[in-house]
Structures are given as structure tokens and as C-alpha cells.
Amino acid sequence: MTVQTEETQEELASRIIDTALFVLQTRQLNTRQQQTLVSFLQDTVRLNLEQVQHVVERELHPKFRNVLSFEERLAFEGAIFNDLQLQHLEMDSDVVADEIRQKYAANWSVESLSDFMGSHGQDLCLALVEVLLSLVRDEPEPSRRHMQLIRIYDVCQLIGIDKWLASSFFYKYGFFSSAGHGRINTHDDELILIGSGGACDLVLFDPRVEPLHAYIQKEGDQLVLLAEQSKRPVWYKDVPVQRMVLSQEDEFQIGSVQLTVEKDSLSISDPATMLTLSVQNLQRKIGGVTLLEDVNFSIFGGELIALIGPSGCGKTTLLNAINGVAPADTGHVSLNGQSFHKLLQSDKSLIGIVPQDDLVLPELTVEEALYYSGRLRLSADSTEEEIQLQVERVLQELDILHIRSSRIGDALKRGISGGQRKRVNLGQELLSQNTRILFLDEPTSGLDPRASQEIVKLVRGLADKGRIVFLVTHDLTDGIINQVDNLLAMVKGGKIAFFGKKNDALGFFQVPTTDKIFQQFGEDQSKWASQFKVRTDYNIRQRAIENCDVSEKEPPIPPKSVGSFKRFFRQLTTLIERYRKVKLRDSTGMAVIALQPPFLALVMWIVFQEDGQALPTEAMLFMLALSCLWFGMSAAVRELISDQVIFRRERRVGVGVLPYVLSKVIVLGIMVSVQTIFLAGAMYWAMGMGDPETYNFVFSELLLVSTLTGLVGMGLGLFVSSLWKSSEAAVGSLPLILIPQIAFSSVMFAIRDMGWISKAITWVVIQRYTFDAFLKCGEKIAVRSRRGDFEPQLINGTLWKLGLKMSDEADDIGLTLLELNWILFGMTLLLLGLTYLRVVTRKMD
């Protein structure tokens, strides 16, 4: 603000003092208050110390004091006179009142409180509120302080200061309620009114508190809390209540204030400083396309923001820029004055991202889904009791206690309802009490109107707990929008078209109802952004948070730091247990897996026999090797695709890639090993492979090779799974892998007879080594003789015929069984390593 002349400066100083005395309804200031006022005027109107002291002494002199009551001044629109206007008036109160009426009737140039902001600018108004609160802080009399705080709160509304911004100033100076010493007597009063209205016995300076939020009345010897008419809840043990009988030591919460019932009083605890999120000058481009342009806004803890706009306007881009998934090219996001993205690096639980799709495992129950999420998200030092306590809290907070044991289900297997699934999806993000900001992407999508309103009402309650909530929605019906605090509308080009209240949005977009707003987003969308950018009420909040110290400067307390191994082990065991449970509850899938080994064993037993005698031929061993390889590939080829969106979400909150991949390896490895061991054991017994007089296969070696074959197939399947985003593509690629395995394995065409390109390929074909290893588990196999029948023959001839050894000498067997086992083991590790690297480098969005 620029002051033109010294006379104007003194006049402004007089006006500020007069306004302060009028609002505070005091006739004198103590020494400390005078010092506060002098310091404020020095900083505000840029007068030197001597000039300021002169003005203050003059205004506080009895000759120039304003003697009208607060109510009388408001009755005449709060006319505020400076010292120059009052000097010619008589100091008799009746004369002053008459002069004011005459000036008002003659339409003299007087200002009302409602015009104060427009006349003096937003900076002065906010600074005035600060100095008023500073003066009240030095007021020793509790009853006087009570009335002064209420007047200041009312003045903030009269001069158009946003209620959230006003409350943040009150919180900064430690004024959470009007109660002196944080306590209100309940012994003598039959009725205690609680709310933000000045008529209440306990006034709470919180925008989440209604004018009459609740009241406590005596019924016999009992105190009863009633909040039946309130739209905002009273919380008792994280559950909203409308009526409850109060007992000593009961704790309940209204807005951000916690109240405790004591013997003859209510104790009011001081809540934490109000949360603030400031987004400043965000810009983002990809190539020549602008995704975000000059995005600025600020939000307080407890606000529910509806983010709206046409498709492609940058809503998701904006949220990703805020939550750090895809930061903007330029600009800054701060939480309570700290770099938000730096805070997220040390504590990812500060945010909760709830996508549009329900990312919950359908095989789990509601309680299990929350429990496993808690084990993954909470500190590794958290005990089982602490985790279960958070699960119970979320179950209560989301009102899903009654379905805790119900299977979640999906479209194929019915479980809980769609609305309940949305709650579970949301609940996973609430398990950490450190979560400050929630991002909800169309949580009402696919729900009926009643379920949609219930979800938004639930989200409203989450915001009322002090969180900041972004709600992306296309549903602008009154039932939804009436629950939100502000609308944030965006238009194409990533520009803000509006930020503010619902009623202000109707006037701005010139529509009768909010659901008509989308009709205004025609071809010329940028005009709304241009018109909104110059609105002063928008700039008030933004500039105040950026320029005024209304935020706590201490960063949120991060969770306890634990060793990386302990965190790794907690994640690994949790993922193994959850994945095991999911696989076992897929009854159809498990039935198929269980039937594969006996079915294939039966098929091979039927095929590979002559005259009722089973024959372990080279073709049978090849089929055994191929079956074991298939078990591993088919079991794993979809496993990194089916839950990739769930893992992407969990990865954002700190779940590591290594425990995730290892959990798949361990569970699938056990399943595949059981399959291969069963099949190899069945064939060993059914085909008489262990007869020492004929084939003399070593049972332990056969089981080891079959297990290694299954594991290398699993590694190949997981690697394929990491390459694709759809299960259809992964499964469709299996023939492209299996057919070359068959073609280059030597059973179709001897390696010795292949060209140099084919021979080179065989060295990287898994089936060559598995088939070779199965052959070398025994001494002989069944080979057709020249007579046309089968007889046991040493494997040397078969190895030479297939090209698996270099010469026909008896002591040359090519690669030894030990070497082949190490090759299979090495291939498994290589494929799992490639899988890990692929998952690490896979995009998060």
C-alpha cells in the first residue's frame, strides 16, 4: 500500500487505532498493548517512532476516544472516524451520537466495516486482524478477552476475510476457543451451547464448526451431549455421534478441538496448528503442449476441494504435480511452509492416493485387506497390536465394522457392495494417522446416487478431521457439491478457471445450478481463466498464506526410522502371506494347478508303453522336461500383470520391488516345485525308471532336475509377465517361446546336423539343457531296436544321435549332470534378475 502524504499517513494511523478500539470495545490499552500497536503502525504506515507514538498518545487521550457501543456503531454500518473528523465534535456521548446520525443522513463520506477491505486493501485488513489478536493476547481479563475474540471473528466475516484464513490467524495466536484457561464450568449451568456463533457459551474459532454445533444439557445427574441438528459431526472415538451420555474422562472432538469431561468442567485441548498447502506457479509442458500454466492456490487443513473440469484439462496432471508422482517443470508446492516433495521423500505416508478403480484383492476379507495394508504402510517397528488398533480405527471411521469378515469379491464372485468396496479402497490410505492429504479420483464413479452421497459424506468427515482432501468429480449435483468447501475448476491448457464457494461459482459462471457449469466449458474456455485471475477474493487467500506467517514451520513428525533389513523382512513376509492366501482362495485356479501333474502323468503313461509295458523313451523324457518347463511358465506368466496396479499403488508408499518379486518367486516356486516333484515321482514309479537292472534312474537326481526345470520355467514366465501390461499379450506369447524350445532342443532335429546359426541358438535354449539333464539322470533308456521292439540301451548312443555330446566314445557324455544343474540354476537367477530390473524400470503412472 502506498501512502501519498504525511497527513494521509497520520490519518490512516488514526483510523487503524480507532478501528481497533472500536472492535475491542476498550477505552484504554496497557503498556504492552501500546508497544504492540506502536510496532504494528511503524511497519504498516511507515511513520517514524516519534510520529507513531504521538498518534497513539493522541488517539488514546480521553478527548478523542470513541464512546459509542459496538452494537450502536454496527447499527449505523459501523461508521469509523479518524481523529481529524472527531476533533470538531463535542465529547459528550449524546452529541457524538447526534453528529453521527446527521453525517450518515447527509451521506457524508463514511466507511462501513463491509467496505473496509475494498478501501484499504487486503494486506492492511489482514494485518489489522493480526494486530487485534496481538492486543487481545495481552488482555489479562478472561471475560473481556472472550468478548473481544468473538468481535474480531465477527469483523473478519464483515470485511470479507475467508473463514479458513481467519481461523488460521486465530490458531497462530493460540486462540482455538473463547474459553479462558482452556476450561469451561459445567457445574452451575443447565445448558451449555457450543459452536462458532457469538451467542454460544463456548465459541470455537474453526470453520468446520457450525454457529450452533452442539449443546450439553443436564438430565438429572447426567450430562447429555446433543448434536442432532448439526450437519458436521461430533466425533467420539473416531465415530460420529448425535447423542451421548457423558461420563468423566470421556473425550470427544468438535472440529479440530478435543474436549475432555472432568468432574465439574470441560477441558479444551489445544489442537495442532492449522495445516496449509500452498501451490505456487506450477508450469508443465510436454513438447509443445502445455499441461499446466501458472497454477496458484492455497488450501487449509479440513477443506474438501472438488476438482472439476472438462476431459483433458489437466486435473490428473495437477494432482500428480502436487503429490510428487509427476512433478511440474517449474513452481513450488509447500506444506506448512516446507517443501512438500522433500517431506514426501522422508515420509510417503503424508499422502493417500485413491484411484478411480477399486484396487483391492477380491479374495481377501475387508479386515484382511486393511491388515496387510497396515503391515506394509506402517513402520516395521509397529507391533501386531498397534497395527490391529489402526485397522479397528479405520473400520470405525469408515463405518464398515459390520462387514469386516466379508469377502471383498469382484464382478465374477459377488462380495461386498460397490460403495463398501470404495470404502475399503479408501481405508487403505487411512491406516497411517500421519496422512495429511488425500487425493480421490472420482470415488463416486459407478455408484447409484444414494451410495455416491454416502461416499462424499464420508469424505466430508475425513476432511473434518483436519485432512486436506482433493475430490475429482464430474457429479455436480447439490447432494455432492453441498458437502464440499470449495470448487477448483480447470479448463484446457491447465489453467484455473475458478476457485471458491459454490454460490460464488454460480455467479461467476452465470448459471442457476452447479450441474450447469460444464455447459460453460465451450470452445472459448480460456476466458474464464482470464476473468478469474483478476479476482481479489482469490488473491487474498493466496497472498496471505505466502506473505503472512500463518503456518507452522516445523515439518510433520515422520514415522520412526527402522533398519532397512527389518523393513525389508516385514514387507517380504507380509507379501508372501497375502499372496499365499490369495492363491489358495482361488479355488478354480488351484484345482487346475492340482490336476495338471496327475493328468499329464496319466497321458504319458498311456502313450509311452508297448504291449502293456511302460517305456521311458527319449520322447517320454522330452515330454517330462517340457511339462515341467510348462508348469513354471504357465503359473507365472500373468502374476506380475494381475496385480500390477495394486503394486504400483503400494510402491508409492514405500513397498520395495525386491520383496515384491521375491514374494512371487517363493510362493510360485513352492507351487511349481510340488507340481514337478509329483509329476517326476509319478513317472518314476509308473514307468519303472528306478529298476537297477534296466534303466537305473536316480530318484533324487530326477526330482532335482524336474524342480530346477520348473523354476527356470517360472523365471521365464515372470520375465515375460514383466514385459507386458495385459494378460492376453503375455499368454499369447507362450507359443512364441515354447515352439522354439521344442525346435532347438535336439529332439526334432539333431544338433550335429544343424547349421551354425541353429547350433548357436541351441546354446541359449532352456529345453536343450533340461532334456539333456533328464537323460543323464539314468544309465539307460528304452530305444527301438532293429527288430522293431524296445530294449534298454545306454544313454551314450542317444546323446550321440541327438548331438548332445561331441563323439561316440563311451566316456564322453558331453556336459555333466552337475554342470547342467548349475546352468539351469544360473538361468533361473538370470531371468529373475532381468525380471527385477524390468519391474524397477517400469513406469509408475
GROMACS .gro file of C-alpha atoms in nm, residues 63-264:
model
  202
   63LYS     CA    1  -1.064   1.371   2.448
   64PHE     CA    2  -1.057   1.164   2.131
   65ARG     CA    3  -1.186   0.829   2.248
   66ASN     CA    4  -1.480   0.671   2.074
   67VAL     CA    5  -1.754   0.616   2.331
   68LEU     CA    6  -2.021   0.450   2.120
   69SER     CA    7  -2.103   0.087   2.186
   70PHE     CA    8  -2.017  -0.190   1.941
   71GLU     CA    9  -2.384  -0.252   1.871
   72GLU     CA   10  -2.457   0.116   1.811
   73ARG     CA   11  -2.173   0.150   1.568
   74LEU     CA   12  -2.288  -0.160   1.378
   75ALA     CA   13  -2.641  -0.022   1.369
   76PHE     CA   14  -2.507   0.271   1.169
   77GLU     CA   15  -2.296   0.041   0.948
   78GLY     CA   16  -2.001   0.072   1.179
   79ALA     CA   17  -1.902   0.428   1.088
   80ILE     CA   18  -1.531   0.474   1.163
   81PHE     CA   19  -1.394   0.825   1.215
   82ASN     CA   20  -1.036   0.932   1.234
   83ASP     CA   21  -0.901   1.196   1.470
   84LEU     CA   22  -0.942   1.477   1.216
   85GLN     CA   23  -1.311   1.404   1.180
   86LEU     CA   24  -1.365   1.380   1.556
   87GLN     CA   25  -1.177   1.693   1.659
   88HIS     CA   26  -1.469   1.927   1.581
   89LEU     CA   27  -1.720   1.711   1.771
   90GLU     CA   28  -1.823   1.773   2.131
   91MET     CA   29  -1.709   1.491   2.362
   92ASP     CA   30  -2.049   1.438   2.519
   93SER     CA   31  -2.170   1.096   2.406
   94ASP     CA   32  -2.515   1.227   2.309
   95VAL     CA   33  -2.361   1.498   2.092
   96VAL     CA   34  -2.136   1.241   1.924
   97ALA     CA   35  -2.433   1.014   1.851
   98ASP     CA   36  -2.633   1.305   1.704
   99GLU     CA   37  -2.343   1.415   1.486
  100ILE     CA   38  -2.300   1.062   1.352
  101ARG     CA   39  -2.667   1.036   1.263
  102GLN     CA   40  -2.654   1.373   1.087
  103LYS     CA   41  -2.345   1.275   0.888
  104TYR     CA   42  -2.499   0.941   0.794
  105ALA     CA   43  -2.826   1.107   0.683
  106ALA     CA   44  -2.637   1.366   0.478
  107ASN     CA   45  -2.448   1.085   0.300
  108TRP     CA   46  -2.112   1.212   0.418
  109SER     CA   47  -1.805   1.005   0.325
  110VAL     CA   48  -1.802   0.740   0.597
  111GLU     CA   49  -1.683   0.383   0.568
  112SER     CA   50  -1.852   0.068   0.691
  113LEU     CA   51  -1.679  -0.243   0.805
  114SER     CA   52  -1.807  -0.427   0.500
  115ASP     CA   53  -1.627  -0.173   0.277
  116PHE     CA   54  -1.308  -0.167   0.477
  117MET     CA   55  -1.126  -0.424   0.266
  118GLY     CA   56  -1.214  -0.253  -0.060
  119SER     CA   57  -1.099   0.085   0.071
  120HIS     CA   58  -0.773  -0.015   0.235
  121GLY     CA   59  -0.665  -0.331   0.056
  122GLN     CA   60  -0.629  -0.687   0.162
  123ASP     CA   61  -0.286  -0.653   0.318
  124LEU     CA   62  -0.399  -0.389   0.566
  125CYS     CA   63  -0.712  -0.583   0.659
  126LEU     CA   64  -0.518  -0.899   0.733
  127ALA     CA   65  -0.255  -0.704   0.920
  128LEU     CA   66  -0.533  -0.537   1.120
  129VAL     CA   67  -0.668  -0.877   1.223
  130GLU     CA   68  -0.320  -0.977   1.336
  131VAL     CA   69  -0.271  -0.668   1.550
  132LEU     CA   70  -0.616  -0.710   1.704
  133LEU     CA   71  -0.527  -1.066   1.804
  134SER     CA   72  -0.192  -0.945   1.936
  135LEU     CA   73  -0.370  -0.689   2.153
  136VAL     CA   74  -0.616  -0.948   2.282
  137ARG     CA   75  -0.329  -1.181   2.368
  138ASP     CA   76  -0.207  -0.916   2.613
  139GLU     CA   77  -0.554  -0.873   2.767
  140PRO     CA   78  -0.541  -1.006   3.126
  141GLU     CA   79  -0.918  -1.022   3.188
  142PRO     CA   80  -1.068  -1.358   3.061
  143SER     CA   81  -1.426  -1.235   3.025
  144ARG     CA   82  -1.315  -0.928   2.828
  145ARG     CA   83  -1.090  -1.145   2.612
  146HIS     CA   84  -1.386  -1.376   2.542
  147MET     CA   85  -1.597  -1.091   2.402
  148GLN     CA   86  -1.309  -0.934   2.212
  149LEU     CA   87  -1.227  -1.258   2.033
  150ILE     CA   88  -1.588  -1.302   1.929
  151ARG     CA   89  -1.597  -0.946   1.794
  152ILE     CA   90  -1.279  -0.999   1.593
  153TYR     CA   91  -1.420  -1.322   1.449
  154ASP     CA   92  -1.738  -1.135   1.350
  155VAL     CA   93  -1.538  -0.849   1.199
  156CYS     CA   94  -1.348  -1.097   0.981
  157GLN     CA   95  -1.679  -1.207   0.833
  158LEU     CA   96  -1.799  -0.849   0.789
  159ILE     CA   97  -1.495  -0.736   0.595
  160GLY     CA   98  -1.499  -1.049   0.379
  161ILE     CA   99  -1.199  -1.241   0.508
  162ASP     CA  100  -1.220  -1.609   0.419
  163LYS     CA  101  -1.327  -1.808   0.726
  164TRP     CA  102  -1.040  -2.055   0.684
  165LEU     CA  103  -0.790  -1.775   0.663
  166ALA     CA  104  -0.945  -1.602   0.963
  167SER     CA  105  -0.928  -1.922   1.166
  168SER     CA  106  -0.565  -1.974   1.072
  169PHE     CA  107  -0.484  -1.633   1.223
  170PHE     CA  108  -0.668  -1.728   1.542
  171TYR     CA  109  -0.478  -2.057   1.555
  172LYS     CA  110  -0.148  -1.880   1.502
  173TYR     CA  111  -0.205  -1.673   1.816
  174GLY     CA  112  -0.325  -1.972   2.013
  175PHE     CA  113  -0.695  -1.881   2.018
  176PHE     CA  114  -0.872  -2.208   1.945
  177SER     CA  115  -1.172  -2.125   2.161
  178SER     CA  116  -1.310  -1.844   2.373
  179ALA     CA  117  -1.266  -2.042   2.695
  180GLY     CA  118  -1.025  -1.886   2.939
  181HIS     CA  119  -0.752  -2.121   3.061
  182GLY     CA  120  -0.886  -2.395   2.827
  183ARG     CA  121  -1.174  -2.486   3.058
  184ILE     CA  122  -1.547  -2.420   3.092
  185ASN     CA  123  -1.756  -2.480   3.404
  186THR     CA  124  -2.036  -2.740   3.384
  187HIS     CA  125  -2.141  -2.743   3.748
  188ASP     CA  126  -2.376  -2.446   3.763
  189ASP     CA  127  -2.509  -2.426   3.405
  190GLU     CA  128  -2.810  -2.628   3.300
  191LEU     CA  129  -2.735  -2.573   2.931
  192ILE     CA  130  -2.401  -2.514   2.754
  193LEU     CA  131  -2.406  -2.411   2.389
  194ILE     CA  132  -2.104  -2.498   2.174
  195GLY     CA  133  -2.041  -2.354   1.828
  196SER     CA  134  -1.879  -2.075   1.629
  197GLY     CA  135  -2.160  -1.826   1.691
  198GLY     CA  136  -2.108  -1.542   1.935
  199ALA     CA  137  -2.414  -1.643   2.141
  200CYS     CA  138  -2.257  -1.976   2.241
  201ASP     CA  139  -2.112  -2.035   2.584
  202LEU     CA  140  -1.810  -2.200   2.426
  203VAL     CA  141  -1.710  -2.042   2.096
  204LEU     CA  142  -1.474  -2.246   1.875
  205PHE     CA  143  -1.288  -2.049   1.609
  206ASP     CA  144  -1.293  -2.322   1.348
  207PRO     CA  145  -1.457  -2.310   1.004
  208ARG     CA  146  -1.568  -2.673   1.049
  209VAL     CA  147  -1.777  -2.572   1.348
  210GLU     CA  148  -2.134  -2.456   1.285
  211PRO     CA  149  -2.283  -2.149   1.461
  212LEU     CA  150  -2.464  -2.387   1.697
  213HIS     CA  151  -2.281  -2.715   1.660
  214ALA     CA  152  -2.385  -2.898   1.977
  215TYR     CA  153  -2.507  -2.840   2.328
  216ILE     CA  154  -2.475  -3.008   2.664
  217GLN     CA  155  -2.768  -3.021   2.900
  218LYS     CA  156  -2.830  -3.174   3.238
  219GLU     CA  157  -3.079  -3.458   3.265
  220GLY     CA  158  -3.098  -3.540   3.631
  221ASP     CA  159  -2.746  -3.618   3.743
  222GLN     CA  160  -2.623  -3.681   3.392
  223LEU     CA  161  -2.467  -3.460   3.126
  224VAL     CA  162  -2.601  -3.531   2.778
  225LEU     CA  163  -2.433  -3.414   2.458
  226LEU     CA  164  -2.672  -3.342   2.170
  227ALA     CA  165  -2.578  -3.264   1.808
  228GLU     CA  166  -2.884  -3.387   1.622
  229GLN     CA  167  -2.930  -3.074   1.409
  230SER     CA  168  -2.565  -3.033   1.312
  231LYS     CA  169  -2.451  -3.107   0.958
  232ARG     CA  170  -2.096  -3.154   1.079
  233PRO     CA  171  -2.023  -3.439   1.320
  234VAL     CA  172  -1.917  -3.462   1.679
  235TRP     CA  173  -1.653  -3.735   1.699
  236TYR     CA  174  -1.629  -3.985   1.982
  237LYS     CA  175  -1.356  -4.248   1.941
  238ASP     CA  176  -1.346  -4.170   1.565
  239VAL     CA  177  -1.717  -4.237   1.531
  240PRO     CA  178  -1.968  -3.957   1.460
  241VAL     CA  179  -2.233  -3.925   1.731
  242GLN     CA  180  -2.553  -3.721   1.760
  243ARG     CA  181  -2.638  -3.800   2.120
  244MET     CA  182  -2.437  -3.946   2.404
  245VAL     CA  183  -2.437  -3.951   2.781
  246LEU     CA  184  -2.111  -3.804   2.906
  247SER     CA  185  -1.905  -3.971   3.173
  248GLN     CA  186  -1.597  -3.845   3.345
  249GLU     CA  187  -1.282  -3.870   3.130
  250ASP     CA  188  -1.486  -3.908   2.811
  251GLU     CA  189  -1.318  -3.736   2.518
  252PHE     CA  190  -1.500  -3.602   2.212
  253GLN     CA  191  -1.396  -3.380   1.925
  254ILE     CA  192  -1.568  -3.087   1.752
  255GLY     CA  193  -1.380  -2.953   1.454
  256SER     CA  194  -1.014  -2.967   1.549
  257VAL     CA  195  -1.074  -2.918   1.922
  258GLN     CA  196  -1.076  -3.208   2.166
  259LEU     CA  197  -1.286  -3.173   2.481
  260THR     CA  198  -1.247  -3.386   2.792
  261VAL     CA  199  -1.516  -3.431   3.054
  262GLU     CA  200  -1.391  -3.364   3.405
  263LYS     CA  201  -1.569  -3.353   3.738
  264ASP     CA  202  -1.725  -3.006   3.710
   0.00000   0.00000   0.00000
